[in-house]
PDB file of C-alpha atoms in Angstrom:
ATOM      1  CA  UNK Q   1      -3.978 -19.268  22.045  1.00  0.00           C
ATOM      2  CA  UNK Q   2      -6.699 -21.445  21.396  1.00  0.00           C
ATOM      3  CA  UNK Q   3      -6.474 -23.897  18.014  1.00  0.00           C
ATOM      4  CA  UNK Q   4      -7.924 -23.196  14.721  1.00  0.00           C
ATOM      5  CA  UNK Q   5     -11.143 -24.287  14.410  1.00  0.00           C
ATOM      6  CA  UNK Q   6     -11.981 -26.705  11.155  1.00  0.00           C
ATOM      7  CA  UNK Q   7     -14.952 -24.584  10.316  1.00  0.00           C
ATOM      8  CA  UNK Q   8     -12.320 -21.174  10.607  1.00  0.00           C
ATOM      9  CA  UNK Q   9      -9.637 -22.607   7.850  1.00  0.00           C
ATOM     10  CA  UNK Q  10     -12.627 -24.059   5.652  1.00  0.00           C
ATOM     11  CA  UNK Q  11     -13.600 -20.208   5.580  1.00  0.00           C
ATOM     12  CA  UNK Q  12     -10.442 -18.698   4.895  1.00  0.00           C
ATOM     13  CA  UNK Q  13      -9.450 -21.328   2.223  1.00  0.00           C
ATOM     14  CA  UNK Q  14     -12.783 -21.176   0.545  1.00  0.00           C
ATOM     15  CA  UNK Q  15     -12.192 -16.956   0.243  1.00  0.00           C
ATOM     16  CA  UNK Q  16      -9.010 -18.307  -1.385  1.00  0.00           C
ATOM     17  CA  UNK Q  17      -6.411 -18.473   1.534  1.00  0.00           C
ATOM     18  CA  UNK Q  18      -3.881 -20.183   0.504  1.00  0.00           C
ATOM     19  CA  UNK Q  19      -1.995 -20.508   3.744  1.00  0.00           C
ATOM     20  CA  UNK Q  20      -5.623 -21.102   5.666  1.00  0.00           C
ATOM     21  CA  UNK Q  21      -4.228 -22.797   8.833  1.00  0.00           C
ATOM     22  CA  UNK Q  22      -1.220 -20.293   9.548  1.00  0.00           C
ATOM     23  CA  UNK Q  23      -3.774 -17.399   8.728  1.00  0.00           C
ATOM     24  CA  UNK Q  24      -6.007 -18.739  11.168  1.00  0.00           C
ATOM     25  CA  UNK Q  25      -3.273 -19.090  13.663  1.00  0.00           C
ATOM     26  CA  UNK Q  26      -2.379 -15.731  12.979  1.00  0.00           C
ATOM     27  CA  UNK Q  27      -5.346 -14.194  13.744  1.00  0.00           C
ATOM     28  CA  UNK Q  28      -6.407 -16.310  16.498  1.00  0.00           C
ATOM     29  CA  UNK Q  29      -2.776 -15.209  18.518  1.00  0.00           C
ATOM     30  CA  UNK Q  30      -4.275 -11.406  18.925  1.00  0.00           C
ATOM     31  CA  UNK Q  31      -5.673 -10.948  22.008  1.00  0.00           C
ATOM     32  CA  UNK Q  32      -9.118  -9.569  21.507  1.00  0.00           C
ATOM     33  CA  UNK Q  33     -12.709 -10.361  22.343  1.00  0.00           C
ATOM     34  CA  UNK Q  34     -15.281 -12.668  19.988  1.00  0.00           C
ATOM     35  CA  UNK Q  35     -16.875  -9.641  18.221  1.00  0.00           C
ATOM     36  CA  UNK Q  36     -13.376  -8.028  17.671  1.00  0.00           C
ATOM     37  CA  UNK Q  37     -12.318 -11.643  15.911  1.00  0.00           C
ATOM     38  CA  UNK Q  38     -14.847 -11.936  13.965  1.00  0.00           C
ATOM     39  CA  UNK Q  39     -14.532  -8.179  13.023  1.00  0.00           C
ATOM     40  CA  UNK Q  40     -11.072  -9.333  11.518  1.00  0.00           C
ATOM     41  CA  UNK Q  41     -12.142 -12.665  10.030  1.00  0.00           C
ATOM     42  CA  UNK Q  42     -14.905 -10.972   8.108  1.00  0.00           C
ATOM     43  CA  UNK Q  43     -12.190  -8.099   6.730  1.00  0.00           C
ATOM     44  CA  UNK Q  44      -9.868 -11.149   5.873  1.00  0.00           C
ATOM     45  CA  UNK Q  45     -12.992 -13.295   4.191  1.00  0.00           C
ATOM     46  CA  UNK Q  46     -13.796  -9.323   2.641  1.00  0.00           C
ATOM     47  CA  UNK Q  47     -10.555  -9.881   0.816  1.00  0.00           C
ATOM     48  CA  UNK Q  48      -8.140  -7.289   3.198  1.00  0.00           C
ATOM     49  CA  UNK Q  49      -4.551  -8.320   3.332  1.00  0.00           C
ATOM     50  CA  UNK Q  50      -4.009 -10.277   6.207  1.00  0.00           C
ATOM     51  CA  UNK Q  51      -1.240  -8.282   7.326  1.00  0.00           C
ATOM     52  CA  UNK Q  52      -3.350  -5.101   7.270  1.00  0.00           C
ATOM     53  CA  UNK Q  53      -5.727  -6.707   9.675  1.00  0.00           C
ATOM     54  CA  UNK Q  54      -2.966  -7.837  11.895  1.00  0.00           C
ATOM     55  CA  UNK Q  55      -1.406  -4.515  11.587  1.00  0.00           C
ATOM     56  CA  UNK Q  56       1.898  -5.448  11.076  1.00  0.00           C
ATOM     57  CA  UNK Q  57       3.832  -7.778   8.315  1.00  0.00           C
ATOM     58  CA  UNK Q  58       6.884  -9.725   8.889  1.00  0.00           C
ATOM     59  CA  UNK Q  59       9.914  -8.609   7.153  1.00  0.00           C
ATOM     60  CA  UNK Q  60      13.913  -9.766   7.623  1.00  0.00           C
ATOM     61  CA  UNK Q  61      12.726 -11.324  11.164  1.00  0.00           C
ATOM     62  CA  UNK Q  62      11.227  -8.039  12.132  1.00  0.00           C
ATOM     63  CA  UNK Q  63       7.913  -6.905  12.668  1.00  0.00           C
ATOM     64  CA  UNK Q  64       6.924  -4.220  10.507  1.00  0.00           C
ATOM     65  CA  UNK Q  65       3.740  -2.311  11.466  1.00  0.00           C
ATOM     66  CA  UNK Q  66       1.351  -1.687   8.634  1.00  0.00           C
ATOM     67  CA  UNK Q  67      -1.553   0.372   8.655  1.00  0.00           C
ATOM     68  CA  UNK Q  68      -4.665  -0.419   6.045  1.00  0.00           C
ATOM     69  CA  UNK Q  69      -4.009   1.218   2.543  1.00  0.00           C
ATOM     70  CA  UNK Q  70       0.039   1.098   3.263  1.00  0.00           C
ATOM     71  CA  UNK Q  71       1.478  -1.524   0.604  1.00  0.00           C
ATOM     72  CA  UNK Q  72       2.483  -4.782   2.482  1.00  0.00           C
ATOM     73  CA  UNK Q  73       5.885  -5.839   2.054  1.00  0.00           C
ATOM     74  CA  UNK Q  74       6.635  -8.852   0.148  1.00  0.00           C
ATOM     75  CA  UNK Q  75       9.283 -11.411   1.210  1.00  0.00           C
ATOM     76  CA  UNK Q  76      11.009 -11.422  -2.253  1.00  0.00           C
ATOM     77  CA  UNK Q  77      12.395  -7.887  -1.239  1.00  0.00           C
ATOM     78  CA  UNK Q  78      14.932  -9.622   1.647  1.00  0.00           C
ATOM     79  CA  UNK Q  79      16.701  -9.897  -1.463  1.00  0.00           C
ATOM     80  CA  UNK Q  80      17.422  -6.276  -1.723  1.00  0.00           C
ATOM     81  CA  UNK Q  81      18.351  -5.845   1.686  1.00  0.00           C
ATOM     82  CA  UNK Q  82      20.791  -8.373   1.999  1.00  0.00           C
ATOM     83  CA  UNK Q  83      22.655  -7.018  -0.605  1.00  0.00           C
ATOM     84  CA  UNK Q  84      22.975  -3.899  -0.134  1.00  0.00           C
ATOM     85  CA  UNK Q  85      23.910  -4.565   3.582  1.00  0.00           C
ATOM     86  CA  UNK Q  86      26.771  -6.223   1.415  1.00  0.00           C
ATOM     87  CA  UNK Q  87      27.947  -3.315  -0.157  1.00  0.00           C
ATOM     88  CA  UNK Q  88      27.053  -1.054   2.678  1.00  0.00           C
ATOM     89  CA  UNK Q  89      30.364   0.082   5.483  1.00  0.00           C
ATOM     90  CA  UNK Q  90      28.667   0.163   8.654  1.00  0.00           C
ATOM     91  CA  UNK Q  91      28.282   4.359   8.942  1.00  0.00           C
ATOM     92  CA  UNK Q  92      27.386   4.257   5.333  1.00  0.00           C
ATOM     93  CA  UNK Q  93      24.410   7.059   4.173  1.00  0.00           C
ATOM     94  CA  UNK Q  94      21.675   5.335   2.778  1.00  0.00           C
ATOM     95  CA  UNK Q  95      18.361   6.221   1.216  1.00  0.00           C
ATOM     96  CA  UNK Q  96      15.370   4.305   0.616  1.00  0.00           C
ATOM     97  CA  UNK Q  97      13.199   5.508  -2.232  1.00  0.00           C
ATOM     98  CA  UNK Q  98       9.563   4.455  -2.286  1.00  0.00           C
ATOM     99  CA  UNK Q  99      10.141   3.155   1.073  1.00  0.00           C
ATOM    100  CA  UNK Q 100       6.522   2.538   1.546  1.00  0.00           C
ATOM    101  CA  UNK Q 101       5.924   1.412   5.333  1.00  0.00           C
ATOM    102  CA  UNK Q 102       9.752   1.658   6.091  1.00  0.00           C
ATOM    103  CA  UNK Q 103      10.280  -1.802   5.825  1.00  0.00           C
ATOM    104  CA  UNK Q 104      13.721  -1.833   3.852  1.00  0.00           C
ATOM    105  CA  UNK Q 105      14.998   0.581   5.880  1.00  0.00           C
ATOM    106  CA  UNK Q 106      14.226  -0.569   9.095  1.00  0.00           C
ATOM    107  CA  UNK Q 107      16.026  -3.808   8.336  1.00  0.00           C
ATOM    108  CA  UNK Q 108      18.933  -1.828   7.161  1.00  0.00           C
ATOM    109  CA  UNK Q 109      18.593   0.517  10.398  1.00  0.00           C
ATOM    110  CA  UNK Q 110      18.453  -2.561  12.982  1.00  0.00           C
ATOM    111  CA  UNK Q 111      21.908  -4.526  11.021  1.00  0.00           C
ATOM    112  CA  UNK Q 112      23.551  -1.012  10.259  1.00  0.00           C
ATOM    113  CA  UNK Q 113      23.041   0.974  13.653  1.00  0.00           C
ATOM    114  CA  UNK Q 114      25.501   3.988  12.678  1.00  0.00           C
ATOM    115  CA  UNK Q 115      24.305   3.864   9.128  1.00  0.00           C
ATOM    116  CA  UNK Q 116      23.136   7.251   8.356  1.00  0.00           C
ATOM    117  CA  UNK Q 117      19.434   6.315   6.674  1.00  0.00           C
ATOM    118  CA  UNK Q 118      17.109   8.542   5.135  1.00  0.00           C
ATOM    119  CA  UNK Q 119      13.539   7.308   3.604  1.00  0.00           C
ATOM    120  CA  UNK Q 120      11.306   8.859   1.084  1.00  0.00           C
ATOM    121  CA  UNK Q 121       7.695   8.192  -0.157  1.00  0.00           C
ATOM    122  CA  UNK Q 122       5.005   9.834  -2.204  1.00  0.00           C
ATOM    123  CA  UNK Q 123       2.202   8.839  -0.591  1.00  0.00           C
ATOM    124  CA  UNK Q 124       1.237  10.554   2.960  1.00  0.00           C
ATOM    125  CA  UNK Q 125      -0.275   7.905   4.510  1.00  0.00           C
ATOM    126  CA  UNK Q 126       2.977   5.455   3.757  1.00  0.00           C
ATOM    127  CA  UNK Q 127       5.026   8.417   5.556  1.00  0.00           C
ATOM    128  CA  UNK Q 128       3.355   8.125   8.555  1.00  0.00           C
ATOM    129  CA  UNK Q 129       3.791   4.300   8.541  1.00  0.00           C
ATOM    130  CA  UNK Q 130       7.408   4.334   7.934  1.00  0.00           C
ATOM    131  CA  UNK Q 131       7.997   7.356  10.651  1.00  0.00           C
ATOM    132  CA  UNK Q 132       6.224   5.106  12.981  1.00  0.00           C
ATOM    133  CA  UNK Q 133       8.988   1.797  11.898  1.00  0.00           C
ATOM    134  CA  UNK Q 134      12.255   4.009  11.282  1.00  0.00           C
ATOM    135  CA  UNK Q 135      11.311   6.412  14.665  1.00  0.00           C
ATOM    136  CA  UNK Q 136      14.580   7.859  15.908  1.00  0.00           C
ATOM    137  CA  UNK Q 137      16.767   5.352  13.357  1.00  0.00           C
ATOM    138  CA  UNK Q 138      16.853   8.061  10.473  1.00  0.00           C
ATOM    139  CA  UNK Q 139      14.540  10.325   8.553  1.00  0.00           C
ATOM    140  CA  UNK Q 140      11.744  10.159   6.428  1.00  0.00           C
ATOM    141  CA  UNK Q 141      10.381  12.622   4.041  1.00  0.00           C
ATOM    142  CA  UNK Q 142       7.415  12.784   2.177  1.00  0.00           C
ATOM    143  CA  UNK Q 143       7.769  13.822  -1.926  1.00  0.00           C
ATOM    144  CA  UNK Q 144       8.779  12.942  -4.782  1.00  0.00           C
ATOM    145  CA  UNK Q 145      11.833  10.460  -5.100  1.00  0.00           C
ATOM    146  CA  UNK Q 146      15.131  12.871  -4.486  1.00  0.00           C
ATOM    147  CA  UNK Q 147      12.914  16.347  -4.294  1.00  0.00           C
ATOM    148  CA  UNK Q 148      12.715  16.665  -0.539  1.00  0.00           C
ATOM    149  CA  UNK Q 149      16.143  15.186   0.449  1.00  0.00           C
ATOM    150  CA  UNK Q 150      17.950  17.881   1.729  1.00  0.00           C
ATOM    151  CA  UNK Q 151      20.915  18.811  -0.485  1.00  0.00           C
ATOM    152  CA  UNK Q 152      23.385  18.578   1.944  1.00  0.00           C
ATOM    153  CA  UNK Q 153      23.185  14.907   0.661  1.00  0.00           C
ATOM    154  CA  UNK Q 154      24.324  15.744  -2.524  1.00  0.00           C
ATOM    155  CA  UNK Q 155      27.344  13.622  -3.365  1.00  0.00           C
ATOM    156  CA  UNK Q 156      27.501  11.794  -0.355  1.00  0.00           C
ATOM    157  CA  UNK Q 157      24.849   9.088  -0.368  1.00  0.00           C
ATOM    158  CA  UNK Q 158      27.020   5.643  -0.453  1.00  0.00           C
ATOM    159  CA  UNK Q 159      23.882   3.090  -1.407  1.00  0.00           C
ATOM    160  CA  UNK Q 160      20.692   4.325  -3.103  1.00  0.00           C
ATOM    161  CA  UNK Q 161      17.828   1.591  -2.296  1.00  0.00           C
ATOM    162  CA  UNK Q 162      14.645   1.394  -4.415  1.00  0.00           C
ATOM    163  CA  UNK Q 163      11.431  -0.980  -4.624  1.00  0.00           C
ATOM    164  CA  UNK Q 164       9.864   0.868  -7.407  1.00  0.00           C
ATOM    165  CA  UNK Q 165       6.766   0.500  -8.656  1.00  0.00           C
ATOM    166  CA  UNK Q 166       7.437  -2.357 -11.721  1.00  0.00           C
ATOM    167  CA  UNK Q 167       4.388  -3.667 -12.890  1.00  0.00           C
ATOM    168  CA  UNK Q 168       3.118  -2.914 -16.580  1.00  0.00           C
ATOM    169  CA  UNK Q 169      -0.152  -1.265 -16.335  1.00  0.00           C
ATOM    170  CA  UNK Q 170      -2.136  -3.436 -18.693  1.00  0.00           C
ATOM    171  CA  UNK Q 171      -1.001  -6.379 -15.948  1.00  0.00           C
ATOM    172  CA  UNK Q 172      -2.425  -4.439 -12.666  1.00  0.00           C
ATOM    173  CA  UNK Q 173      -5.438  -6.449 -13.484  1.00  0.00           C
ATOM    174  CA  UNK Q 174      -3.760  -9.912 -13.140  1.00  0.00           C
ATOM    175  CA  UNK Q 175      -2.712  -8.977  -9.534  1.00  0.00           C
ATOM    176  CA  UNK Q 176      -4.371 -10.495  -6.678  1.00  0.00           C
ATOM    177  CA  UNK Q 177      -7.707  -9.162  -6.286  1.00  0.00           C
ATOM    178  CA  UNK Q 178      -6.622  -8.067  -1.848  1.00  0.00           C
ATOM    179  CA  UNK Q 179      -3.213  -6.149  -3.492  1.00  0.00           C
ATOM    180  CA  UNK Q 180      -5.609  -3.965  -6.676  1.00  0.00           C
ATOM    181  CA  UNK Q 181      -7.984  -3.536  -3.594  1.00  0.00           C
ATOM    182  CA  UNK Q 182      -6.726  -2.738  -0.612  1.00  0.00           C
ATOM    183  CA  UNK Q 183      -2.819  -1.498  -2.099  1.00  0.00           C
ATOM    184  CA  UNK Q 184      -1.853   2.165  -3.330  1.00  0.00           C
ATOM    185  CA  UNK Q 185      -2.310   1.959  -7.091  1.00  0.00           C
ATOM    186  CA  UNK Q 186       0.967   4.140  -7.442  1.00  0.00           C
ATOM    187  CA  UNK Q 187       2.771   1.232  -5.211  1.00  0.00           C
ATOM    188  CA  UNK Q 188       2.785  -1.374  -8.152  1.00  0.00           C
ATOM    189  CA  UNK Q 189       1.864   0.643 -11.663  1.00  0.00           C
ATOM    190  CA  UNK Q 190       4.823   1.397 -13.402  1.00  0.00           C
ATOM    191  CA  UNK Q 191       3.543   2.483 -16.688  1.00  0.00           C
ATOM    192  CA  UNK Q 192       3.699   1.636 -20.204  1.00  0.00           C
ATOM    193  CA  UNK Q 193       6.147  -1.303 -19.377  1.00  0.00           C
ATOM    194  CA  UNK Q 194       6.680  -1.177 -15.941  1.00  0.00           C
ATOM    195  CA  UNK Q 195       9.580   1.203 -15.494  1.00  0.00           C
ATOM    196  CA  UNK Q 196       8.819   4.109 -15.735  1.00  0.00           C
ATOM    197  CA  UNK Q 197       9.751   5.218 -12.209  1.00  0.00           C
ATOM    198  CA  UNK Q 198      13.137   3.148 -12.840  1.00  0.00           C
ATOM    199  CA  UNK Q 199      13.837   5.365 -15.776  1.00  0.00           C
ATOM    200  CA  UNK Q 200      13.366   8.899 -13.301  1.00  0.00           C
ATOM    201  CA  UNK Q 201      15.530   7.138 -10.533  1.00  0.00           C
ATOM    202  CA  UNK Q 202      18.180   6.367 -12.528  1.00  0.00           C
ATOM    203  CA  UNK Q 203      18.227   9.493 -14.574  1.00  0.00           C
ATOM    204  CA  UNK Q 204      18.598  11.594 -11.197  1.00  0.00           C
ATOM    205  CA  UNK Q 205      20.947   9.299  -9.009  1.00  0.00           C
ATOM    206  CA  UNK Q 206      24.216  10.335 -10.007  1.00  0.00           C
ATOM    207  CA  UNK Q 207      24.834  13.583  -8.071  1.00  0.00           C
ATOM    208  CA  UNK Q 208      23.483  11.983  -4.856  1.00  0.00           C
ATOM    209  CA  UNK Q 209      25.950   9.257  -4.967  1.00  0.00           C
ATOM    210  CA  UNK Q 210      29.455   9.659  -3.177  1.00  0.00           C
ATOM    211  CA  UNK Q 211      32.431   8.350  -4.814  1.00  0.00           C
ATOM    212  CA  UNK Q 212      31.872   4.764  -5.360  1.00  0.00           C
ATOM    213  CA  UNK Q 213      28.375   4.969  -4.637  1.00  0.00           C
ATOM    214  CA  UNK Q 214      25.802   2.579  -6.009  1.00  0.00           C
ATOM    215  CA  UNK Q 215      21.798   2.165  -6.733  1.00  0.00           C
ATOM    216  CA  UNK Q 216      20.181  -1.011  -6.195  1.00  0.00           C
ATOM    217  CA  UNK Q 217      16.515  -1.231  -7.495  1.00  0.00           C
ATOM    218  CA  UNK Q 218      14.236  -4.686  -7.229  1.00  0.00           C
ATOM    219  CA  UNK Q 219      12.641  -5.319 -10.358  1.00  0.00           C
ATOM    220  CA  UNK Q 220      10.697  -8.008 -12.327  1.00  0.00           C
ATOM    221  CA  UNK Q 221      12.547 -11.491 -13.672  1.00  0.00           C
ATOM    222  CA  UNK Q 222      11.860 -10.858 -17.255  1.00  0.00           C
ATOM    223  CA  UNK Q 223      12.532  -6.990 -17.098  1.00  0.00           C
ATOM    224  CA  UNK Q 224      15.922  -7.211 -15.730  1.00  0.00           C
ATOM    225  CA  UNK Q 225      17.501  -7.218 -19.248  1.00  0.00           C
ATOM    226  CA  UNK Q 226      15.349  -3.585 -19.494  1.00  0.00           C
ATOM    227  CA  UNK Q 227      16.707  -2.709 -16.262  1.00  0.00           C
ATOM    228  CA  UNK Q 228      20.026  -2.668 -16.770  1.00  0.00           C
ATOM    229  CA  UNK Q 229      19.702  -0.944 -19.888  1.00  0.00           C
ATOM    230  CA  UNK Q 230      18.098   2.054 -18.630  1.00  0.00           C
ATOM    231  CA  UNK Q 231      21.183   2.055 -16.014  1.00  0.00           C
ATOM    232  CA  UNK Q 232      23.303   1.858 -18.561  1.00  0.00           C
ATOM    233  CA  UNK Q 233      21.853   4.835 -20.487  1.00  0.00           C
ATOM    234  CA  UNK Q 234      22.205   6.666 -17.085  1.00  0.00           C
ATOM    235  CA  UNK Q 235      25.851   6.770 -17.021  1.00  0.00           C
ATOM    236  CA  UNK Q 236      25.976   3.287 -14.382  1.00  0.00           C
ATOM    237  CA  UNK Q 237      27.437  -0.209 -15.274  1.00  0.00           C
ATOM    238  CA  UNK Q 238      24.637  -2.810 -14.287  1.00  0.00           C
ATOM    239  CA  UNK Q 239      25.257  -6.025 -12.899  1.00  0.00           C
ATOM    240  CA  UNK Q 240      21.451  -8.338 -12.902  1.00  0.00           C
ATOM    241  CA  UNK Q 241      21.350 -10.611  -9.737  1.00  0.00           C
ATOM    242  CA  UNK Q 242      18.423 -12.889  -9.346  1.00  0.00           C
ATOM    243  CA  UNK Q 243      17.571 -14.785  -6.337  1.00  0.00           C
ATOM    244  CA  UNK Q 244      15.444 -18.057  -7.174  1.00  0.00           C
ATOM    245  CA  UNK Q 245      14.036 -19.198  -4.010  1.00  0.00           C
ATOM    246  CA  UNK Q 246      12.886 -15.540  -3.028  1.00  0.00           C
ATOM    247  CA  UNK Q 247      11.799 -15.409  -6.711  1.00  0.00           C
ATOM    248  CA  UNK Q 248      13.469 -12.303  -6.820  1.00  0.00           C
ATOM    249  CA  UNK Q 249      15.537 -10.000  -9.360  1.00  0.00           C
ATOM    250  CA  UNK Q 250      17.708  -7.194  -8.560  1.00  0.00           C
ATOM    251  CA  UNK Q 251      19.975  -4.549 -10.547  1.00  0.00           C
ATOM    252  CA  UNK Q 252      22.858  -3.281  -9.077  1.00  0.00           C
ATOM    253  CA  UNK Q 253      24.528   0.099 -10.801  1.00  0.00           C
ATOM    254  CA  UNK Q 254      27.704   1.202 -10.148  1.00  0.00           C
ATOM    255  CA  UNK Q 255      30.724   3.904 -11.526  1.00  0.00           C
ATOM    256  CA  UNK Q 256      33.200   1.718 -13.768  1.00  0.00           C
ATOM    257  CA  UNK Q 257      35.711   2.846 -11.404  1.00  0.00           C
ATOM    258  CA  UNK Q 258      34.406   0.493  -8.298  1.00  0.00           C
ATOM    259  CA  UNK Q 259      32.865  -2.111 -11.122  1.00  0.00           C
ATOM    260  CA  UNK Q 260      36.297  -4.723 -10.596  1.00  0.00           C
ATOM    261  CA  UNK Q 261      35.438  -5.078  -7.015  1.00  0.00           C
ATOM    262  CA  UNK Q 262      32.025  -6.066  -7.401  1.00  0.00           C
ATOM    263  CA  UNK Q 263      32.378  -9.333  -7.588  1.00  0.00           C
ATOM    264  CA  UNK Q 264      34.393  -9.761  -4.379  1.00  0.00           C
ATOM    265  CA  UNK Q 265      31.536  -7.935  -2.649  1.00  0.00           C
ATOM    266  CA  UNK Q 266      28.030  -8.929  -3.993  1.00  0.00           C
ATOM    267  CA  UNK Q 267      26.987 -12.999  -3.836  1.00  0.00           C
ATOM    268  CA  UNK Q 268      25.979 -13.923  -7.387  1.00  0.00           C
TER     269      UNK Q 268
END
């Protein structure tokens, strides 16, 4: 792989690269002709998500192919995969909601190999992007959060997994200018305050869950308080975990029944 050139990372930081010399790296490991690199550096310097252009984003150690338009998974979201792979038996049944490329699930899928896993996203072009990452690991279906799981799941789903869509809508414009861009709208604009797909998750979870069964949705540091009110209101006693270096904030909701072993279960 040849090295970055100076003139390569003054480009990339001057588009506002933050991480100019790994980007450059990055793109300079592909194997590819002149005019097909400087296809990609002028889609990077054109604002496109790096990992879009790479076509895949790394995830839990894994790489997770991405196609353009797919939302790129962040690395804040590790958070919700390591614990629910700390709640989760190893044939546990497990669905992903908003699953996006797959990312969650795959790393569930590759630590869990008899897990039973089972992914769902609205948006087509997401589906095909997570059937590509989950392949023969489990199932994904394309709808609307719980409508096309097939309802011989009913009751028996052990850990319900969610990266909503958290983001107020009046704050979509503060994003980074590659995510409004080059992202799914629907991937980050949770309405009014941000939770409004929270609020329809919860609502519908409890006759999917088996006995002891839980929901674990990602949300935003300020809005966890909010969270775990709306699981409350669902019928589910919340416990807020927050992870700082990740920068990331998680709700767990659980039956009362199971709620005294939590803490022997989930790091806090």
């Amino acid at each position: 792989m040849p090295a970055p050139t100076a003139d390569l990372i003054r480009r990339l930081r001057a588009a506002g690269c933050v991480f100019a010399e790994e980007e450059a790296e990055l793109l300079l490991s592909v194997q590819q002709s002149p005019d097909e690199l400087n296809a990609m550096i002028d889609r990077r310097l054109a604002g496109l998500p790096l990992e879009q252009i790479l076509g895949w984003a790394e995830f839990c150690g894994l790489h997770i192919l991405l196609d353009p338009g797919v939302f790129v998974p962040r690395r804040r979201t590790e958070f919700l995969v390591s614990q629910a792979l700390e709640l989760c038996r190893s044939e546990a049944v497990i669905v992903d909601l908003c699953c996006g490329s797959g990312a969650v699930a795959m790393a569930l899928a590759t630590t869990l190999p008899d897990a039973r896993l089972y992914a769902v996203d609205i948006d087509p072009i997401a589906v095909a992007c997570a059937r590509r990452n989950v392949a023969n690991r489990g199932e994904v279906f394309e709808g609307d959060l719980f409508a096309p799981l097939p309802a011989m799941l009913l009751g028996r789903v052990d850990i319900v997994v969610a990266n909503a869509p958290y983001v107020p809508t009046d704050e979509i414009k503060l994003m980074p200018l590659e995510a409004r861009a080059h992202e799914p709208p629907a991937s980050a604009d949770g309405g009014d305050d941000g939770l409004d797909v929270q609020r329809r998750i919860a609502a519908a979870v409890a006759p999917w869950l088996s006995p002891g069964g839980c929901l674990l949705i990602e949300t935003g540091q300020r809005q966890g308080a909010q969270t775990a009110g709306i699981f409350a209101e669902s019928g589910l006693l919340p416990r807020v975990l927050r992870n700082e270096d990740l920068d990331s904030t998680l709700v767990i909701g659980l039956p009362v029944s199971w709620a005294d072993n939590l803490s022997d279960r989930v790091s806090l």
